[in-house]
Short mmCIF file of N, CA and C in Angstrom, two decimals:
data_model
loop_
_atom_site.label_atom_id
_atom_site.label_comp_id
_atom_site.label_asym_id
_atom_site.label_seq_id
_atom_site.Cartn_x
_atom_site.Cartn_y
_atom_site.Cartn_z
N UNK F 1 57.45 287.80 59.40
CA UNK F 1 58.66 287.18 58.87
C UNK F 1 59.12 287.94 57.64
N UNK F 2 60.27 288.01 57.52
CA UNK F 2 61.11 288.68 56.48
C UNK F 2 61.13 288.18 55.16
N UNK F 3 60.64 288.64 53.74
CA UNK F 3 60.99 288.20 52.69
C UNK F 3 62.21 287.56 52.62
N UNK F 4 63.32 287.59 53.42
CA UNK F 4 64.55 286.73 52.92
C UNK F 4 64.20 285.44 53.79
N UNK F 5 63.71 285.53 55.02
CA UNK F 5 63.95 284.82 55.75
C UNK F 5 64.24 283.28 55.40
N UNK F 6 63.22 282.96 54.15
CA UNK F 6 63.43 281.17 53.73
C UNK F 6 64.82 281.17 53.11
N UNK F 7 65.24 282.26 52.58
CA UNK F 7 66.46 282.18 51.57
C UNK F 7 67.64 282.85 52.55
N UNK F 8 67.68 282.60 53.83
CA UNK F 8 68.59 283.39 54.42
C UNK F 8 70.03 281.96 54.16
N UNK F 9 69.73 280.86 54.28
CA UNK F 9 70.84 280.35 54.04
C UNK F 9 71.28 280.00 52.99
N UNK F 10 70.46 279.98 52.12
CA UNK F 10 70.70 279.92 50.60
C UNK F 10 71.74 281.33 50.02
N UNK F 11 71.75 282.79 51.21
CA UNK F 11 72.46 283.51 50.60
C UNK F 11 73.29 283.38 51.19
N UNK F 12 73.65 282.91 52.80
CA UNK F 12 75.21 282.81 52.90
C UNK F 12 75.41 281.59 52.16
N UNK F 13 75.16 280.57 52.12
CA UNK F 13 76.13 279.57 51.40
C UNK F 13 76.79 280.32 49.77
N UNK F 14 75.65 281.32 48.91
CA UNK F 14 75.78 282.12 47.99
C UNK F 14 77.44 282.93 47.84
N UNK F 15 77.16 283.68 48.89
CA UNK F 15 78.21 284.58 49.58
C UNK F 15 79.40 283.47 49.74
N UNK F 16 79.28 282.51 50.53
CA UNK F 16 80.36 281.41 50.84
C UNK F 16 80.86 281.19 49.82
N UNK F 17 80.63 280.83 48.46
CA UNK F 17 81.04 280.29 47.48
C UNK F 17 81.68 281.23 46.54
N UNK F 18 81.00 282.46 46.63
CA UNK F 18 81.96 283.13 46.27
C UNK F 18 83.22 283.52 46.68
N UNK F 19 83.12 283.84 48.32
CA UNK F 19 84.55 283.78 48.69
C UNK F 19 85.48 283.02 48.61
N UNK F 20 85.58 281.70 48.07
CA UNK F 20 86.16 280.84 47.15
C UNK F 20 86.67 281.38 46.23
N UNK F 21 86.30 282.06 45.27
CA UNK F 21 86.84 282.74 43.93
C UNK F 21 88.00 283.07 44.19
N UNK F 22 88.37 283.89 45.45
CA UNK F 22 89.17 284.90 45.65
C UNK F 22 90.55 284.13 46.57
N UNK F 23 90.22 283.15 46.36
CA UNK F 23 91.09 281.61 47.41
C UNK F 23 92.89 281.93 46.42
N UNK F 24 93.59 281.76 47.04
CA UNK F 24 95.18 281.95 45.82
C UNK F 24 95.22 283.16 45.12
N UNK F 25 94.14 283.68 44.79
CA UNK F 25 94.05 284.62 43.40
C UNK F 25 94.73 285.93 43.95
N UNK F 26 95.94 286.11 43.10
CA UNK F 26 96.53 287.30 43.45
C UNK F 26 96.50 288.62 43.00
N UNK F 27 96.77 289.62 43.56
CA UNK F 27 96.42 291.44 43.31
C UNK F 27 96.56 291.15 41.86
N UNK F 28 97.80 290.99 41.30
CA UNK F 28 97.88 291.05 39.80
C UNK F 28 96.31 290.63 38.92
N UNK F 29 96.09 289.74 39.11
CA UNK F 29 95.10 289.39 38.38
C UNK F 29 93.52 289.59 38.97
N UNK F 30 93.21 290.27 40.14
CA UNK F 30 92.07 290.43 40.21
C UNK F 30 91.43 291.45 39.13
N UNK F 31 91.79 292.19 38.49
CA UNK F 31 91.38 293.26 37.37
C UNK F 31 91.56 292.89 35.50
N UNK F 32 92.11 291.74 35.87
CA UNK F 32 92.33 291.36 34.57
C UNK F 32 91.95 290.58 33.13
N UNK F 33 91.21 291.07 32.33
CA UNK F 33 90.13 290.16 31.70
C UNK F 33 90.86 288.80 30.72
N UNK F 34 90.29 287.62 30.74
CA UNK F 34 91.24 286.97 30.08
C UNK F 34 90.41 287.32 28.58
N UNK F 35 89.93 288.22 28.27
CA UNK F 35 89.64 288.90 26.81
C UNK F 35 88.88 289.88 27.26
N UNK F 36 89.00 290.42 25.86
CA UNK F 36 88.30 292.25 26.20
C UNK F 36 86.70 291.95 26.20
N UNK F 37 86.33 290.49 26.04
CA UNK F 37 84.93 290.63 25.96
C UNK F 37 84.14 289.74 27.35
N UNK F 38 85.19 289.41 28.02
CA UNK F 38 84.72 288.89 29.31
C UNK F 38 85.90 289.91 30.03
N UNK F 39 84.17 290.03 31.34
CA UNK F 39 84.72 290.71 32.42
C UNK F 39 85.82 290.07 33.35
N UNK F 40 86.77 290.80 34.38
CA UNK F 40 87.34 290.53 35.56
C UNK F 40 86.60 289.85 36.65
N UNK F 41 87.41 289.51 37.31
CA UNK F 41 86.84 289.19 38.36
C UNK F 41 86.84 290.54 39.71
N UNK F 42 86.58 290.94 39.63
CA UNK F 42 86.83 292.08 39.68
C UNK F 42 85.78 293.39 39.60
N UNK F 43 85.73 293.16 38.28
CA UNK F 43 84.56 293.75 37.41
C UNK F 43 83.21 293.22 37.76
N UNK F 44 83.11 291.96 37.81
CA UNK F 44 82.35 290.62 38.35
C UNK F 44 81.79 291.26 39.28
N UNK F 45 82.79 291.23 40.48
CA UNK F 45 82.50 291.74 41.85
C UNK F 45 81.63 293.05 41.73
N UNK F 46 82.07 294.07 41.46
CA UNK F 46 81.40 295.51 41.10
C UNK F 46 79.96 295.48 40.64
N UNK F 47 79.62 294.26 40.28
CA UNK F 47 78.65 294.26 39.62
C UNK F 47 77.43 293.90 40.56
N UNK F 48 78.25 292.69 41.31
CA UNK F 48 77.53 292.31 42.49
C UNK F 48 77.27 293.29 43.14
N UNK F 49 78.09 294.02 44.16
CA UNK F 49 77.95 295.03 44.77
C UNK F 49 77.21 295.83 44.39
N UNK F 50 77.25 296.78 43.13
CA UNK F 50 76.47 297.44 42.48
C UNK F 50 74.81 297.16 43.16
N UNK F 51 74.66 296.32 42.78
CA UNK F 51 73.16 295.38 42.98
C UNK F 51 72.92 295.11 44.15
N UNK F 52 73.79 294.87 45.10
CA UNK F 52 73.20 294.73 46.63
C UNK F 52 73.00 296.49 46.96
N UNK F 53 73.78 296.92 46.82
CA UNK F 53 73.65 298.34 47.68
C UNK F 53 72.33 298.86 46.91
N UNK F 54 72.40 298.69 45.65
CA UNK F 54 71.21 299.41 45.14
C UNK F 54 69.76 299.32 45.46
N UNK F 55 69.69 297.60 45.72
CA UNK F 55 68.01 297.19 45.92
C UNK F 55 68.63 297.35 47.83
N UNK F 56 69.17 297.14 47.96
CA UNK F 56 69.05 297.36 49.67
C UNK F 56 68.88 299.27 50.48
N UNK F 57 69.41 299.92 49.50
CA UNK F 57 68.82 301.35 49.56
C UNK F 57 67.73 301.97 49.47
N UNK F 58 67.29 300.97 48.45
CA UNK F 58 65.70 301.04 47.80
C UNK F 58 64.68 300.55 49.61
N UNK F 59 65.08 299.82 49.97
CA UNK F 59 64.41 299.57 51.30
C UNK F 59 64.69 300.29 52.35
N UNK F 60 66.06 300.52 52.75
CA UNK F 60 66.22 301.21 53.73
C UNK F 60 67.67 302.23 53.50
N UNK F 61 67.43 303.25 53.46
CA UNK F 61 68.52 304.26 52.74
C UNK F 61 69.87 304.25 54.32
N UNK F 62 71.11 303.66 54.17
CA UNK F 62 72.05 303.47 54.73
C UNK F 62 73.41 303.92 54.58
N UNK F 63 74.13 304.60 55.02
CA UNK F 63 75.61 304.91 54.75
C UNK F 63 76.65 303.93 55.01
N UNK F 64 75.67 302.71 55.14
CA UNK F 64 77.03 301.89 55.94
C UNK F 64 77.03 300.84 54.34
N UNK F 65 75.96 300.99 53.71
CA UNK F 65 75.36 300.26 52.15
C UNK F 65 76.63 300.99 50.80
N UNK F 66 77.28 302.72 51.15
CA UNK F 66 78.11 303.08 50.48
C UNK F 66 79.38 302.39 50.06
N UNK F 67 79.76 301.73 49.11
CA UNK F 67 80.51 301.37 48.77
C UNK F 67 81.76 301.47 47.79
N UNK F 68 83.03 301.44 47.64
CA UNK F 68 83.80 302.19 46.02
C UNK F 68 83.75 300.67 45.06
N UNK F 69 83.26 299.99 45.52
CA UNK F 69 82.92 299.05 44.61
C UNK F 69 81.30 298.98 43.95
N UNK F 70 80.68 299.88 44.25
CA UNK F 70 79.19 300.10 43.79
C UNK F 70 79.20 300.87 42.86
N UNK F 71 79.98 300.14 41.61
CA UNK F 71 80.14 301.56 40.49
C UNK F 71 79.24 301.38 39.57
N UNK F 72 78.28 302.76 39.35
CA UNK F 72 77.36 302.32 38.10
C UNK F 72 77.53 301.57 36.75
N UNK F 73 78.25 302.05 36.68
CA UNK F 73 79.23 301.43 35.32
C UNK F 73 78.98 299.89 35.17
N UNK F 74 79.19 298.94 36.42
CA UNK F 74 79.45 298.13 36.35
C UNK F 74 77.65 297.49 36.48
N UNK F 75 76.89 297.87 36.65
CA UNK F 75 75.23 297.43 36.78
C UNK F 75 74.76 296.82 35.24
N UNK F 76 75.76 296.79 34.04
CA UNK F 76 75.02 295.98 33.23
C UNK F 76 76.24 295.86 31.94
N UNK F 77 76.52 294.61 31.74
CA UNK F 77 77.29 293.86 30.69
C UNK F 77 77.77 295.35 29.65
N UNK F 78 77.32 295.51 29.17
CA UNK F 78 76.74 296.43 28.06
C UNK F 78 77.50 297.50 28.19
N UNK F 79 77.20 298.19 29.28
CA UNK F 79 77.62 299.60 30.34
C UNK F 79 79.28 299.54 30.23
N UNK F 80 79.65 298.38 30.86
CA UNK F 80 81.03 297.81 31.14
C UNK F 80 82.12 297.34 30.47
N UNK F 81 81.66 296.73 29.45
CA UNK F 81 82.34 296.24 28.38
C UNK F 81 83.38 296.67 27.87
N UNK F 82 83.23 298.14 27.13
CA UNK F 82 84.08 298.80 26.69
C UNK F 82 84.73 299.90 27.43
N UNK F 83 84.19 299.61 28.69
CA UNK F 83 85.33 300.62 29.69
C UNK F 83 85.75 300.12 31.10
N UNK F 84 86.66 299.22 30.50
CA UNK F 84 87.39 298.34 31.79
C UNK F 84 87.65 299.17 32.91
N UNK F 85 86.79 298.62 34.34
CA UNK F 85 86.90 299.29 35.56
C UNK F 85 88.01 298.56 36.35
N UNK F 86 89.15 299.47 36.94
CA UNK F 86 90.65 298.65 37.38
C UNK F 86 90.47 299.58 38.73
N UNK F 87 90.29 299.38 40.17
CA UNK F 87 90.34 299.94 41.14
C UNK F 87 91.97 299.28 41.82
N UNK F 88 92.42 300.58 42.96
CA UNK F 88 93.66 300.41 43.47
C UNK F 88 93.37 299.40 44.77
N UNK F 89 92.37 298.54 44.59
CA UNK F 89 91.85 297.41 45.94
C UNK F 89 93.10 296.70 46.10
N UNK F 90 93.38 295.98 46.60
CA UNK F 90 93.90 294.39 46.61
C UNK F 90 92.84 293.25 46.75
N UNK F 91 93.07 291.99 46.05
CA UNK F 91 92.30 290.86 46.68
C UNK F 91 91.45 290.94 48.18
N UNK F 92 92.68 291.04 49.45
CA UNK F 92 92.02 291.00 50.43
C UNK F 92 90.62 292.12 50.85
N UNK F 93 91.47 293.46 50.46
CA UNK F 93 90.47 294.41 50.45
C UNK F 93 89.08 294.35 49.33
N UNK F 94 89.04 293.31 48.30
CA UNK F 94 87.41 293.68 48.03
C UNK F 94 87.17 292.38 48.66
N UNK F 95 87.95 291.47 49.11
CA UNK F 95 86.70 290.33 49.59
C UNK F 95 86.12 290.48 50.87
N UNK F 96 87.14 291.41 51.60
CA UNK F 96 86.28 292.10 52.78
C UNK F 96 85.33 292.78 52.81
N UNK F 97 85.42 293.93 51.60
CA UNK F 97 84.31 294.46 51.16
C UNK F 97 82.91 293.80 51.05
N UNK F 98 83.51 292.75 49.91
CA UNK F 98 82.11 292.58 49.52
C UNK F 98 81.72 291.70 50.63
N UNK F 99 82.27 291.02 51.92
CA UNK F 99 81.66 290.52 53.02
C UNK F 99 80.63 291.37 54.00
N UNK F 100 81.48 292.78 54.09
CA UNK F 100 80.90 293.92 54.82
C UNK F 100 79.23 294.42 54.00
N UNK F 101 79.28 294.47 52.75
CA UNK F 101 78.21 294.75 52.47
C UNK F 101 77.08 293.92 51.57
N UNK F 102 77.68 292.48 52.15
CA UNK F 102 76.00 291.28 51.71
C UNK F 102 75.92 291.62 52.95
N UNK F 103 76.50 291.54 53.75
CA UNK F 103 75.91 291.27 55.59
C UNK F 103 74.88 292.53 55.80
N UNK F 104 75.78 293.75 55.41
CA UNK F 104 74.35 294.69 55.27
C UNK F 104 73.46 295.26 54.34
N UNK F 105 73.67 294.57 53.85
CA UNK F 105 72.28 294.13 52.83
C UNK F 105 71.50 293.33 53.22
N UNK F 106 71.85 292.40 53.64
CA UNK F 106 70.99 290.92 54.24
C UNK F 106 70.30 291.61 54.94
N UNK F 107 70.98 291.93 56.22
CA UNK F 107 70.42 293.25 57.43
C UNK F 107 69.52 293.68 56.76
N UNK F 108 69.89 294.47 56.14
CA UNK F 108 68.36 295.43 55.48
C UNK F 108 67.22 294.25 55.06
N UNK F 109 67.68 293.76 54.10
CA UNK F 109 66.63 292.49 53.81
C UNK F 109 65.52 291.78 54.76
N UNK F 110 66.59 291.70 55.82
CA UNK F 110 66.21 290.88 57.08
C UNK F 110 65.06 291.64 57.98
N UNK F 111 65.87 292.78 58.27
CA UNK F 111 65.16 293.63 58.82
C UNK F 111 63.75 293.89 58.18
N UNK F 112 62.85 294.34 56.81
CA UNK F 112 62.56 294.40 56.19
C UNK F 112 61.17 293.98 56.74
N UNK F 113 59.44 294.54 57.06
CA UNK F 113 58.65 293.39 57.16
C UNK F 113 57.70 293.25 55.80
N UNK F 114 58.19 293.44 54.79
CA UNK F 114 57.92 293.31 53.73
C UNK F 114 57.64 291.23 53.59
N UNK F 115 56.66 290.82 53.24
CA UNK F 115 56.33 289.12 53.07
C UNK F 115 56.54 288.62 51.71
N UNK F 116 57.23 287.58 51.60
CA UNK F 116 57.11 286.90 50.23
C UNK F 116 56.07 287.30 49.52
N UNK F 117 55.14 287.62 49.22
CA UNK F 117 53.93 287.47 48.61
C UNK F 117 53.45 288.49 48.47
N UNK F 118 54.11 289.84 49.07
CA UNK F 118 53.61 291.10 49.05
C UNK F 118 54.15 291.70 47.40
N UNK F 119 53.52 292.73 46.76
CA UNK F 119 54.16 293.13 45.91
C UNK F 119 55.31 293.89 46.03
N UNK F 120 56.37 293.56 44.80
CA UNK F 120 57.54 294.71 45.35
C UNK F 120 57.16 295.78 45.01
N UNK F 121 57.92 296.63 45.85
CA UNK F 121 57.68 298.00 46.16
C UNK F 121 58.53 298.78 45.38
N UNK F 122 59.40 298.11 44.44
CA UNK F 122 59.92 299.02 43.52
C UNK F 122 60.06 298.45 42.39
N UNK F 123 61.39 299.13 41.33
CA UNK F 123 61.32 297.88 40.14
C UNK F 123 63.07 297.10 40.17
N UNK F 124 62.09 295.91 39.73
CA UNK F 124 63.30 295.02 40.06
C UNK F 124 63.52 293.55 39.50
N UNK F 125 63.70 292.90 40.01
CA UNK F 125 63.47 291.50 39.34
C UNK F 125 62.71 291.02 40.41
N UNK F 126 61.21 290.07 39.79
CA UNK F 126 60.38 290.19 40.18
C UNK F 126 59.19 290.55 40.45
N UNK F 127 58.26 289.76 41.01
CA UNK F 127 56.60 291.09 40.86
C UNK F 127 56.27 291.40 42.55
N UNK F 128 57.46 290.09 43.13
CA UNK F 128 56.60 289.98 45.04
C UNK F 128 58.16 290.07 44.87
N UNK F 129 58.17 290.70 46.59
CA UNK F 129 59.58 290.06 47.29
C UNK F 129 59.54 289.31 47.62
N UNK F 130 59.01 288.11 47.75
CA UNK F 130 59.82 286.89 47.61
C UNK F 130 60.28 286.34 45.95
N UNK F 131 60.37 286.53 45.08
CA UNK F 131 60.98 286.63 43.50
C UNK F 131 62.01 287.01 43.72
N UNK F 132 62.19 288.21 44.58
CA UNK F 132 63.07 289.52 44.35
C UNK F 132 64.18 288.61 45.24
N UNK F 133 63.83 288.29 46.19
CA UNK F 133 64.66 287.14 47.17
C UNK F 133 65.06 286.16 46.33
N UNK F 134 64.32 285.23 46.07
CA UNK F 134 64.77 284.25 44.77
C UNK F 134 65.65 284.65 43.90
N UNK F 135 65.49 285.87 43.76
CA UNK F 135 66.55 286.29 42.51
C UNK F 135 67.99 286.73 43.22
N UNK F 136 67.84 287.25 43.92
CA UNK F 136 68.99 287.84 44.81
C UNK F 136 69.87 286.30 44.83
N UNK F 137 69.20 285.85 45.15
CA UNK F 137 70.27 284.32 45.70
C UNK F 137 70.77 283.60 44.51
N UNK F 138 70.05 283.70 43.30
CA UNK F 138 70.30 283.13 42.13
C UNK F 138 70.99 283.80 41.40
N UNK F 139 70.92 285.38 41.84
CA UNK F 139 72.55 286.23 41.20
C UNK F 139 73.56 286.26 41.81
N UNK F 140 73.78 285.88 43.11
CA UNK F 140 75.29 285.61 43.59
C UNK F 140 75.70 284.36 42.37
N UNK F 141 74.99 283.50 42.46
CA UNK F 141 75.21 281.82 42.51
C UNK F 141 75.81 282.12 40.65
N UNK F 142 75.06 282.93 40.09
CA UNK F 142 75.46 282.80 38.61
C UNK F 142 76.82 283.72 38.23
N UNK F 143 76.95 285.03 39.24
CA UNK F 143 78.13 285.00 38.77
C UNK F 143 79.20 284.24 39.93
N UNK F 144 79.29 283.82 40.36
CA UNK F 144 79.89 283.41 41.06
C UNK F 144 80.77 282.09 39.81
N UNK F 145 79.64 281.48 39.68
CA UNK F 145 79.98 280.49 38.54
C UNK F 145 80.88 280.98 37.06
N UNK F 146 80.49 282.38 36.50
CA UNK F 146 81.22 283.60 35.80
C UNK F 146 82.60 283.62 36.53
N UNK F 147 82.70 284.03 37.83
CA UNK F 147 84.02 284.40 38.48
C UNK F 147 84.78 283.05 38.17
N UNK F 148 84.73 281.91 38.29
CA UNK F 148 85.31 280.69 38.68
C UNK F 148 85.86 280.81 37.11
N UNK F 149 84.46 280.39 35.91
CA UNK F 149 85.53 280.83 34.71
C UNK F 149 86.07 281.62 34.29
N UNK F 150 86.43 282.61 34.72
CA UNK F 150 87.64 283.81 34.47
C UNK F 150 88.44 283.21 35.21
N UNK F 151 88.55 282.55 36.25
CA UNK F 151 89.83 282.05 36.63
C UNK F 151 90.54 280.68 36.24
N UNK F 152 89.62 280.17 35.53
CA UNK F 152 89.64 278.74 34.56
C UNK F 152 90.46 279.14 33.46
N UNK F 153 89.94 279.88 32.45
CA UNK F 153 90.44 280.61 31.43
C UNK F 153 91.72 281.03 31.63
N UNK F 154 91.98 281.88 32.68
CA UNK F 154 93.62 282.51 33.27
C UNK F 154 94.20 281.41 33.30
N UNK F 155 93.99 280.07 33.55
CA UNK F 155 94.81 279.13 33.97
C UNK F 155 95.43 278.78 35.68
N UNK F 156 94.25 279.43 36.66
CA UNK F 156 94.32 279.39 37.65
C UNK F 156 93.93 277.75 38.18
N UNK F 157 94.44 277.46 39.43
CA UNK F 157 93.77 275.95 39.75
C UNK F 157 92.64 276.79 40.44
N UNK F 158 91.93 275.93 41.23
CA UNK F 158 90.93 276.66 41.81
C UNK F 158 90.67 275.15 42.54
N UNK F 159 89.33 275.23 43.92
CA UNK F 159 89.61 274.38 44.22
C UNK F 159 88.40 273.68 43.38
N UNK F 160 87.04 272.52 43.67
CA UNK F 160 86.55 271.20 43.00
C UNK F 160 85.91 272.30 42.23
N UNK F 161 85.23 273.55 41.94
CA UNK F 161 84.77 274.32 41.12
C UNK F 161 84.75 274.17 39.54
#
């Protein structure tokens, strides 16, 4: 059985909720910080991505895992901050994106016969993959919650979020 396998629905519902974020929200404002010290939603996203392709390469090296939303830049608060990343996407085009590559990531994950309990095999968050799983699902879920207030802040409705 697959280290994700207990958390396989815990990451689509993850994934689900984020595609919520992106519900009304138009091209104009997907890149747009409502201050220079909080990220986009946008930026948000990049970050995610960043992080799936990265630990999912780490397992199984894929071209289908390449992404223009996997920008280093965007892998840590810090990194990002002072150099606002604005790509020529639209809305529709990164939420497809980032659909195309949890699914293959998961894949990789899934695929994977690596066991909860085994040590991870690289560095990461975590000491076993199953942590590393735990964590995976608990970083959609937190920024996801990040994305919703950048769109709170803008003065977006959103829906019970």
């Amino acid at each position: 059985m697959s280290f994700l396998d207990t958390q396989s629905q815990a990451w689509d519902s993850g994934f689900w909720e984020f595609s919520l974020v992106f519900e009304e929200l138009n091209d104009a404002d997907l890149w747009v910080r409502p201050h220079e010290n909080l990220l986009s939603i946008g930026e948000i996203t990049c970050h995610i991505v960043y992080y799936l392709t990265m630990y999912a390469n780490k397992l199984a090296a894929d071209p289908m895992l390449a992404s223009p939303l996997a920008i280093k830049d965007a892998s840590y608060y810090l990194h990002n901050v002072g150099s606002p990343i604005q790509l020529k996407m639209s809305v529709s085009a990164v939420l497809q994106e980032v659909d195309r590559v949890q699914r293959c990531a998961k894949a990789v994950f899934l695929a994977s016969t690596a066991e909860r309990d085994e040590p991870l095999a690289f560095n990461g968050p975590g000491e076993t993959f199953g942590q590393f799983a735990d964590y995976m699902v608990f970083h959609i879920a937190y920024h996801t919650g990040q994305a919703f207030s950048v769109r709170h802040l803008m003065g977006h409705k959103t829906n019970d979020n």
